[in-house]
Coordinates of C-alpha atoms and ligand atoms in Angstrom, one line a residue:
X7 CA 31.0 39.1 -138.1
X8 CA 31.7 41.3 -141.0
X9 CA 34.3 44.7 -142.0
X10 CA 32.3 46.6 -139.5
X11 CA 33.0 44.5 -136.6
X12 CA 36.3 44.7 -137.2
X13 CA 38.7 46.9 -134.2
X14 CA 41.7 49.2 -134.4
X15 CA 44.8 46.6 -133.9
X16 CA 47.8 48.2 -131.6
X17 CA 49.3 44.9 -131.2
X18 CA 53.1 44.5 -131.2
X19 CA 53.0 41.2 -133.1
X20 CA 50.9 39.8 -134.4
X21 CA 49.9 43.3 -135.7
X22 CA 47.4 44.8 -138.2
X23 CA 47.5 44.0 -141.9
X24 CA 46.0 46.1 -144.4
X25 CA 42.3 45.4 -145.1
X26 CA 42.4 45.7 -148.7
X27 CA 45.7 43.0 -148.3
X28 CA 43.2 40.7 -146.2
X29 CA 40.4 40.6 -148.5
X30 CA 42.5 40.5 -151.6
X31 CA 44.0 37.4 -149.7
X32 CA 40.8 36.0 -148.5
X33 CA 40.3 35.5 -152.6
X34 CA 43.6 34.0 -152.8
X35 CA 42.7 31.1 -150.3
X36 CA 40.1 30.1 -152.6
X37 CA 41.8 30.4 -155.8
X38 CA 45.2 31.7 -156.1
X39 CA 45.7 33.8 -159.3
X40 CA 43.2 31.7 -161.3
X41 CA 44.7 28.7 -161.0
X42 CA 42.0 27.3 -159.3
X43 CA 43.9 25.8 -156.3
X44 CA 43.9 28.1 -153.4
X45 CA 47.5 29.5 -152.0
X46 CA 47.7 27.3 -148.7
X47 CA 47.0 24.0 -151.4
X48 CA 49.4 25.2 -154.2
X49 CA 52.8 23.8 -154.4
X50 CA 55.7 26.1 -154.1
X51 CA 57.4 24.7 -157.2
X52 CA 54.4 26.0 -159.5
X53 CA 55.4 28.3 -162.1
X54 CA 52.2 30.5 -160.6
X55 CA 53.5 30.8 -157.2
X56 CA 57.8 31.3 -158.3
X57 CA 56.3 34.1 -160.0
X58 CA 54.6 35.6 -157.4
X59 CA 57.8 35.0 -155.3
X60 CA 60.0 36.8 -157.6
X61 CA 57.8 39.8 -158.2
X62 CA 58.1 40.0 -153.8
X63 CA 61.5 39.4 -153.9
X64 CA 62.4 42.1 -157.1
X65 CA 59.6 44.8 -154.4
X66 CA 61.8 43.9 -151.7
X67 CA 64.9 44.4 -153.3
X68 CA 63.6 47.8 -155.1
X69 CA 62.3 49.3 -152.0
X70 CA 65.0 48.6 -149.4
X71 CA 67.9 49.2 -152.2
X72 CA 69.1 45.9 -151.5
X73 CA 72.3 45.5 -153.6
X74 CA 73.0 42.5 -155.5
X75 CA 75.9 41.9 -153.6
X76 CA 73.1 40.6 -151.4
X77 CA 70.3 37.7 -151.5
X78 CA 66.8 37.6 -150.1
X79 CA 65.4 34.6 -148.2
X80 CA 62.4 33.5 -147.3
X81 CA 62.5 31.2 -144.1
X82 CA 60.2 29.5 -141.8
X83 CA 60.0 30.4 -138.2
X84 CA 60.6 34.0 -136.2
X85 CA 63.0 35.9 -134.8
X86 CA 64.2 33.4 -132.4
X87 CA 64.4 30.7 -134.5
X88 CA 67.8 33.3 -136.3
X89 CA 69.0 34.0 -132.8
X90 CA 70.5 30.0 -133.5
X91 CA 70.4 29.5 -136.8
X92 CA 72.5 32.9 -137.6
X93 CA 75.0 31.6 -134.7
X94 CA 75.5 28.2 -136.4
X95 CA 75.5 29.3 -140.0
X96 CA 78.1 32.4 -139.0
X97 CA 80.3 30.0 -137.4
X98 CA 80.3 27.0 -140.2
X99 CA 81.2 30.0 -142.4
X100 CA 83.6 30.8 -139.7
X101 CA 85.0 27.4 -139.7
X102 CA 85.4 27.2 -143.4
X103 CA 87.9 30.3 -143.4
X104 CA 89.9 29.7 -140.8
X105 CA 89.8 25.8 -140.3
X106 CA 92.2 26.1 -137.7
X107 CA 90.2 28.4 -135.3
X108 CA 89.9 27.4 -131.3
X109 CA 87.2 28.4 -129.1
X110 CA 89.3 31.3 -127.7
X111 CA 89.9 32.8 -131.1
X112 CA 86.3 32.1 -132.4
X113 CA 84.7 35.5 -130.8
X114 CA 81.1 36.4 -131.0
X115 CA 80.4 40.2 -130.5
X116 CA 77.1 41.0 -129.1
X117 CA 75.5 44.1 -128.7
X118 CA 73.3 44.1 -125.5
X119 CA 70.7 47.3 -125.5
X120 CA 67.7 45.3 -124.7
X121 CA 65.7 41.8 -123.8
X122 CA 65.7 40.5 -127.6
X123 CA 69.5 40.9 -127.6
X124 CA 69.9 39.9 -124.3
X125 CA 68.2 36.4 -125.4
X126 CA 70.0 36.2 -128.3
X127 CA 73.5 36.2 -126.3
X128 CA 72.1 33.9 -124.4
X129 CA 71.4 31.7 -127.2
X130 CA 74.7 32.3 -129.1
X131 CA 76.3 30.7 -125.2
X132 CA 74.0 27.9 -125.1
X133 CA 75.1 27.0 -128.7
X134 CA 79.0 27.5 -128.4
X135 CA 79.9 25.9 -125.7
X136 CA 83.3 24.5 -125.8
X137 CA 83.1 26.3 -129.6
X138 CA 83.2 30.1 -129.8
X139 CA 83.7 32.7 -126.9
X140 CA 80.9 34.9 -126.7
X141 CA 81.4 38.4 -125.6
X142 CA 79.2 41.8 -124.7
X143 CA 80.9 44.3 -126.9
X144 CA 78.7 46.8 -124.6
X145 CA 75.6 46.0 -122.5
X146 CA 73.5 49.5 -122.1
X147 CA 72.4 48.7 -118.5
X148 CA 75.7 49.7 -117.2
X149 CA 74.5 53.0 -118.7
X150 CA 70.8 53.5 -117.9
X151 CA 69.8 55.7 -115.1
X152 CA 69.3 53.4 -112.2
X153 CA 71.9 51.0 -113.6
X154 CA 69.8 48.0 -114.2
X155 CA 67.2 48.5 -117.3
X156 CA 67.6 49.3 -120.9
X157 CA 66.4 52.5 -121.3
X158 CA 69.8 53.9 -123.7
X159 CA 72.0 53.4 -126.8
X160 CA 75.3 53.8 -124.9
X161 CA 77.8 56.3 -126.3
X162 CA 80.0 55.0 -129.4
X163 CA 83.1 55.5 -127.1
X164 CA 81.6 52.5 -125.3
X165 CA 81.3 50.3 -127.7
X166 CA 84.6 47.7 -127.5
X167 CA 84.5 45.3 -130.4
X168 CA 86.8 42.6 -131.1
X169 CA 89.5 42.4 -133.8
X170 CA 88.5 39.3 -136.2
X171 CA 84.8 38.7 -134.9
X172 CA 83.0 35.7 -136.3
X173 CA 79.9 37.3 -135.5
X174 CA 79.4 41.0 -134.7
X175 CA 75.5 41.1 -133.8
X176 CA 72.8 43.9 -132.9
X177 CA 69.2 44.5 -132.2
X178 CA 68.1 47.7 -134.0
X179 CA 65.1 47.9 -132.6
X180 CA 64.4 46.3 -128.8
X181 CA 60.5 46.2 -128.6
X182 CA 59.9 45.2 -125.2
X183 CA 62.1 47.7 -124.4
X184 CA 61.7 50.4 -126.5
X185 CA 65.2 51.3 -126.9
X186 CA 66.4 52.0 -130.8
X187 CA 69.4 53.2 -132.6
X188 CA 68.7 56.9 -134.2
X189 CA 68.2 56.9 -138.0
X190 CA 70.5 59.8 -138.6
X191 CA 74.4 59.0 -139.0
X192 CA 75.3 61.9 -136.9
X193 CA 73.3 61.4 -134.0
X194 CA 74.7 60.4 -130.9
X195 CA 72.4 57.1 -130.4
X196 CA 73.5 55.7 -134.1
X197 CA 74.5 52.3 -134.3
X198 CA 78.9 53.1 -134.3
X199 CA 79.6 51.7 -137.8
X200 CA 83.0 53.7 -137.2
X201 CA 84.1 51.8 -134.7
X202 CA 83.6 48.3 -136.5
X203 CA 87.0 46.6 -137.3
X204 CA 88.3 47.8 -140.6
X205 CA 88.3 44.8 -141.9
X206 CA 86.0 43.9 -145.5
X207 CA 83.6 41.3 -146.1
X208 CA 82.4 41.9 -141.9
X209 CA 80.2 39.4 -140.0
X210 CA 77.8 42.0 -139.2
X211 CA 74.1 40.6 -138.0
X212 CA 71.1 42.8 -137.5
X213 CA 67.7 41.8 -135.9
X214 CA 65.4 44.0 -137.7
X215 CA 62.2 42.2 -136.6
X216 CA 60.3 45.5 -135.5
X217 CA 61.3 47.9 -138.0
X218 CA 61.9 46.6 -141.1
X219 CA 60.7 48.0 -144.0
X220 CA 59.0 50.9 -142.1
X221 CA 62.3 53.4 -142.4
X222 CA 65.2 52.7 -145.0
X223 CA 68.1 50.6 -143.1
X224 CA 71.0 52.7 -142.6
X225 CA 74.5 50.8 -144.5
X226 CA 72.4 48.1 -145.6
X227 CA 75.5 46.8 -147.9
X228 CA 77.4 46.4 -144.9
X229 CA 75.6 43.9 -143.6
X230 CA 76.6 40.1 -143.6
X231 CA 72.7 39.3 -142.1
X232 CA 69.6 41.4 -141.6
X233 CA 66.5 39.2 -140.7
X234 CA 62.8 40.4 -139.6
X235 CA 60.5 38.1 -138.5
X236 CA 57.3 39.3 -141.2
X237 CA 54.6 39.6 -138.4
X238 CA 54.9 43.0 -137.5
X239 CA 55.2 45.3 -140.3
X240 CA 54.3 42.9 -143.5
X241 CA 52.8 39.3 -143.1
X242 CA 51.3 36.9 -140.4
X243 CA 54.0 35.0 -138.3
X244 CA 56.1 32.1 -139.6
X245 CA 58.2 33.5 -142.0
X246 CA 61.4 35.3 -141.6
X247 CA 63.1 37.4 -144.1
X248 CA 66.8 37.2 -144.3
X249 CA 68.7 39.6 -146.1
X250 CA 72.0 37.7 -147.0
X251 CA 75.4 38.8 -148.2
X252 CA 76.7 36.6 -151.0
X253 CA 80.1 35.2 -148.8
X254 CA 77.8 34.0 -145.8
X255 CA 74.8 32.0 -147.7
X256 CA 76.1 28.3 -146.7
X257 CA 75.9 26.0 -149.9
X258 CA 73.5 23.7 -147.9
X259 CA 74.2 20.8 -150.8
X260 CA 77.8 20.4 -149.6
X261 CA 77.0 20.9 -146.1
X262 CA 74.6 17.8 -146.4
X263 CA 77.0 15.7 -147.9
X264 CA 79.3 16.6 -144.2
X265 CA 76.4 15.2 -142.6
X266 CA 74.7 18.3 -141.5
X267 CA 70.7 18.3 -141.7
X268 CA 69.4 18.7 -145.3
X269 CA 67.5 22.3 -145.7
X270 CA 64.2 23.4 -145.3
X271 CA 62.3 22.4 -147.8
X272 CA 58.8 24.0 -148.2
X273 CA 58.6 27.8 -147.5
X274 CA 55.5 29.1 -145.7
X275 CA 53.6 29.6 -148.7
X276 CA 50.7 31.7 -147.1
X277 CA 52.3 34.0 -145.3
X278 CA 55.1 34.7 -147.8
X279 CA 51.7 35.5 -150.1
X280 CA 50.1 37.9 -147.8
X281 CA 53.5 39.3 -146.8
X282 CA 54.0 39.3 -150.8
X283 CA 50.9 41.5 -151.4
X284 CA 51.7 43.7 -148.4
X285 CA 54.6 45.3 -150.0
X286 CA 53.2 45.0 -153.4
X287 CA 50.7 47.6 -152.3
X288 CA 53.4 49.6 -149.8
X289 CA 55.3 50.2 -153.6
X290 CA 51.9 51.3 -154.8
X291 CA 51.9 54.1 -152.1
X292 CA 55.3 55.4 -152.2
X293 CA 57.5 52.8 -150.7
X294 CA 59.5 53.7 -148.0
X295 CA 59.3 57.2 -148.3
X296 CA 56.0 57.0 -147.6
X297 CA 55.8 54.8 -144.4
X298 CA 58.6 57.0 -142.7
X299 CA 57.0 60.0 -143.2
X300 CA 53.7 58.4 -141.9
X301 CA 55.6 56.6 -139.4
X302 CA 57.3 59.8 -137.9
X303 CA 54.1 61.7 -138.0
X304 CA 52.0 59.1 -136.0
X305 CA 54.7 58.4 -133.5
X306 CA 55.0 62.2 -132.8
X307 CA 51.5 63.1 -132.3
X308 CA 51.5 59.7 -129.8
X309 CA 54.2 61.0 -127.9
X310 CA 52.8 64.5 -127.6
X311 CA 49.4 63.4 -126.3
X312 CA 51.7 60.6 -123.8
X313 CA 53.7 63.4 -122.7
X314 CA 50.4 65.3 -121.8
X315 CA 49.2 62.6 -119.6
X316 CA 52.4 62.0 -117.9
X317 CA 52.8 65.1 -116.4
X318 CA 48.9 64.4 -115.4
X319 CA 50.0 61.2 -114.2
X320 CA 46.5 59.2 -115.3
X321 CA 48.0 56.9 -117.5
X322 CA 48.9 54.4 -114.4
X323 CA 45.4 53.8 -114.0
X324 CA 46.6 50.4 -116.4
X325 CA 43.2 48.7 -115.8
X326 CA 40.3 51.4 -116.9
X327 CA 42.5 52.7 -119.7
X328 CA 42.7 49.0 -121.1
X329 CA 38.9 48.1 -120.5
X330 CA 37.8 51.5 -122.1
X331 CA 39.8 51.3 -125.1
X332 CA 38.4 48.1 -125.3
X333 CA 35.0 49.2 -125.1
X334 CA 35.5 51.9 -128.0
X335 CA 37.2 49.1 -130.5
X336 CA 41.0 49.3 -129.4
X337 CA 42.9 46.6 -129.0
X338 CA 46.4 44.9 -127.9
X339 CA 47.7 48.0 -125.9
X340 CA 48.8 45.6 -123.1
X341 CA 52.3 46.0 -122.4
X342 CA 55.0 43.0 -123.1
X343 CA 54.6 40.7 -120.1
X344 CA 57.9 41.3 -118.9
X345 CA 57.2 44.9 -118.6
X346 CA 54.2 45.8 -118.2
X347 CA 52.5 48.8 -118.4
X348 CA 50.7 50.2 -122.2
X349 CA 52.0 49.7 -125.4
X350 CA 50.6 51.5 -128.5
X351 CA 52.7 49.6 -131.5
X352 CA 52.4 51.6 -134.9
X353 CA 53.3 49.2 -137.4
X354 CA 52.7 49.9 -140.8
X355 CA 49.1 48.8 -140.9
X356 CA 48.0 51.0 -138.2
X357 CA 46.3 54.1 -140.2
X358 CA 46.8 58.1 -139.0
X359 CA 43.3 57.8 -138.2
X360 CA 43.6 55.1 -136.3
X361 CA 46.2 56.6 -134.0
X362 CA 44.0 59.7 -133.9
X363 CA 41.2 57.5 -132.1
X364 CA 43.3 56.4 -129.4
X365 CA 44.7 59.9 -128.8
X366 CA 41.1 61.3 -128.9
X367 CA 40.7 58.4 -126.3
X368 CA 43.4 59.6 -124.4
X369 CA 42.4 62.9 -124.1
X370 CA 38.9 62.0 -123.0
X371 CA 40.5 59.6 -120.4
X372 CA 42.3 62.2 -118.9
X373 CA 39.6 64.8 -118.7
X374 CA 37.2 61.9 -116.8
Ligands
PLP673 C1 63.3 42.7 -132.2 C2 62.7 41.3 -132.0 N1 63.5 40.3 -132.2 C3 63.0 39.0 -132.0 C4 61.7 38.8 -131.7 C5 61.2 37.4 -131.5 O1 60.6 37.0 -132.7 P1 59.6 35.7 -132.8 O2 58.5 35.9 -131.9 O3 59.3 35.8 -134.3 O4 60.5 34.6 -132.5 C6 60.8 39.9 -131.5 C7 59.4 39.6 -131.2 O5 58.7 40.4 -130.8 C8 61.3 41.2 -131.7 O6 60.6 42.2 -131.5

């Protein structure tokens, strides 16, 4: 098996990874930045590997404008491993400034626009039982057009949050579903930062698993929590990366001595590396900037070749679209098994050429 053999990628996660990342990394398995020991055998207190994690961290913070009001974390686990430990951090933190709180007062606001916030409600329930009160601030359903599937950001007049929240949570992107709040302040299906209490210091918690660091995130410093799961746009799976504000990191010393669990203590080392070398190189090519521009230009052309075939109706023929795309080198278009249907998933990695073979394949599809 060499480069050759290698296929186009459209998975939504695990996704593609840069090639130049992979083979730069396959160096660094064997001997990680000359220190003879490779990166899945070094120890994560060497001077060697602190310094690669602060030159990711100082990438991070430069390309996403994090403010140093705010810390960057590096945890084990995904996505669903935040939708509890956000919930039980939020609500020590919670506890700690207003020791006095009940279950009725302790209010959790969620967001509902699609299945990953859906689940994370769910979670935040299962947790805070007898605890917290958990609450839909709006649940887009009620909006969509045959009143049962997320298909919408609802209108900001819709949106009913609570007073003092302890948590005020939200999805940004909902990739089984599709559904994302609009970039652009102005626009209609924004997330309604307006309408947030005007209170400072607010417990506001983003899942940005599916589009972080491919589009700059819209009042970043307003954020208590922002966490991404690395493996669709930067890394393999098992790492998270949490975007903290200062008031909300839990000093897990003291915690330990109330009795709570002591912390995590070895970070996942090689994917935090091949994340680490991922935006290295995303800085080399113009940050941001860069991916959104190449972002909005592949998405567009995608949608103008889907829209093609709709109103041809041959993309329902699921089965012979999948098995030829296989056959000419494309893979992971299968649809999220709780929706089924195609998925095309343009993460970083995935090349303007490599989103010009599948709409070449498209085309030829629909012409056969
Ligand atoms: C937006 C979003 N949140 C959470 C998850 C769950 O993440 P994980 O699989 O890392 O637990 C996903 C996974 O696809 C996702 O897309």
């Amino acid at each position: 098996m060499s480069v050759a053999d290698r296929v186009v990628n459209f998975g939504a996660g695990p996704s593609a990874l840069p090639l130049t990342v992979l083979e730069e990394a396959q160096k660094g398995l064997i001997n990680f930045n000359g220190t003879g020991i490779g990166i899945a055998e070094i120890s994560h207190r060497s001077k060697e590997f602190q310094a690669f994690l602060t030159e990711f961290e100082q990438n991070l913070r430069t390309q996403l404008e994090v403010p140093s009001t705010h810390r960057i974390l590096f945890t084990q686990g995904g996505g669903t491993t935040q939708f509890s430990a956000v919930v039980l951090n939020m609500i020590a933190r919670h506890r700690l400034l207003h020791p006095n709180a009940t279950a009725e007062n302790t209010v959790l606001d969620y967001v509902v626009t699609g299945s990953w916030s859906k689940k994370a409600a769910e979670e935040a329930r299962r947790l805070t039982a007898g605890v917290a009160t958990v609450r839909t601030a709006v649940d887009a359903r009620v909006y969509a057009k045959d009143g049962k599937a997320f298909d919408n950001i609802p209108p900001h007049a819709e949106f009913a949050f609570s007073p003092a929240p302890a948590v005020i949570y939200y999805c940004e992107n909902e990739t089984v579903d599709g559904v994302e709040f609009a970039h652009d302040a102005g626009a209609p299906a924004s997330f309604p930062f307006a309408r947030l209490p005007a209170a400072p210091l607010l417990p506001l918690v983003a899942d940005y698993s599916s589009s972080f660091m491919c589009r700059p995130i819209p009042r970043l410093a307003d954020h208590a929590v922002i966490y991404a799961g690395a493996q669709k746009n930067i890394g393999p799976a098992g790492l998270t990366i949490l975007i903290v504000r200062e008031d909300c990191v839990v000093d897990v010393d003291a915690a330990a001595r109330l009795g709570a669990p002591p912390p995590v203590q070895h970070p996942a080392v090689l994917p935090i590396y091949v994340a680490g070398l991922v935006v290295r190189r995303m800085g080399e090519q113009g940050g941001i900037p860069y991916y959104e521009a190449l972002n909005r230009r592949k998405s567009q052309k995608l949608y103008a070749a889907i829209h093609e075939g709709e109103q041809n109706g041959v993309f329902r023929r699921k089965k012979r679209f999948l098995e030829g795309a296989e056959a000419e080198g494309m893979k992971g278009l299968k649809g999220h098994r709780s929706v089924g249907g195609i998925r095309v998933s343009l993460y970083n990695a995935v090349t303007e050429e490599d989103v010009d073979k599948i709409i070449a394949y498209m085309n030829s599809f629909m012409q056969k």
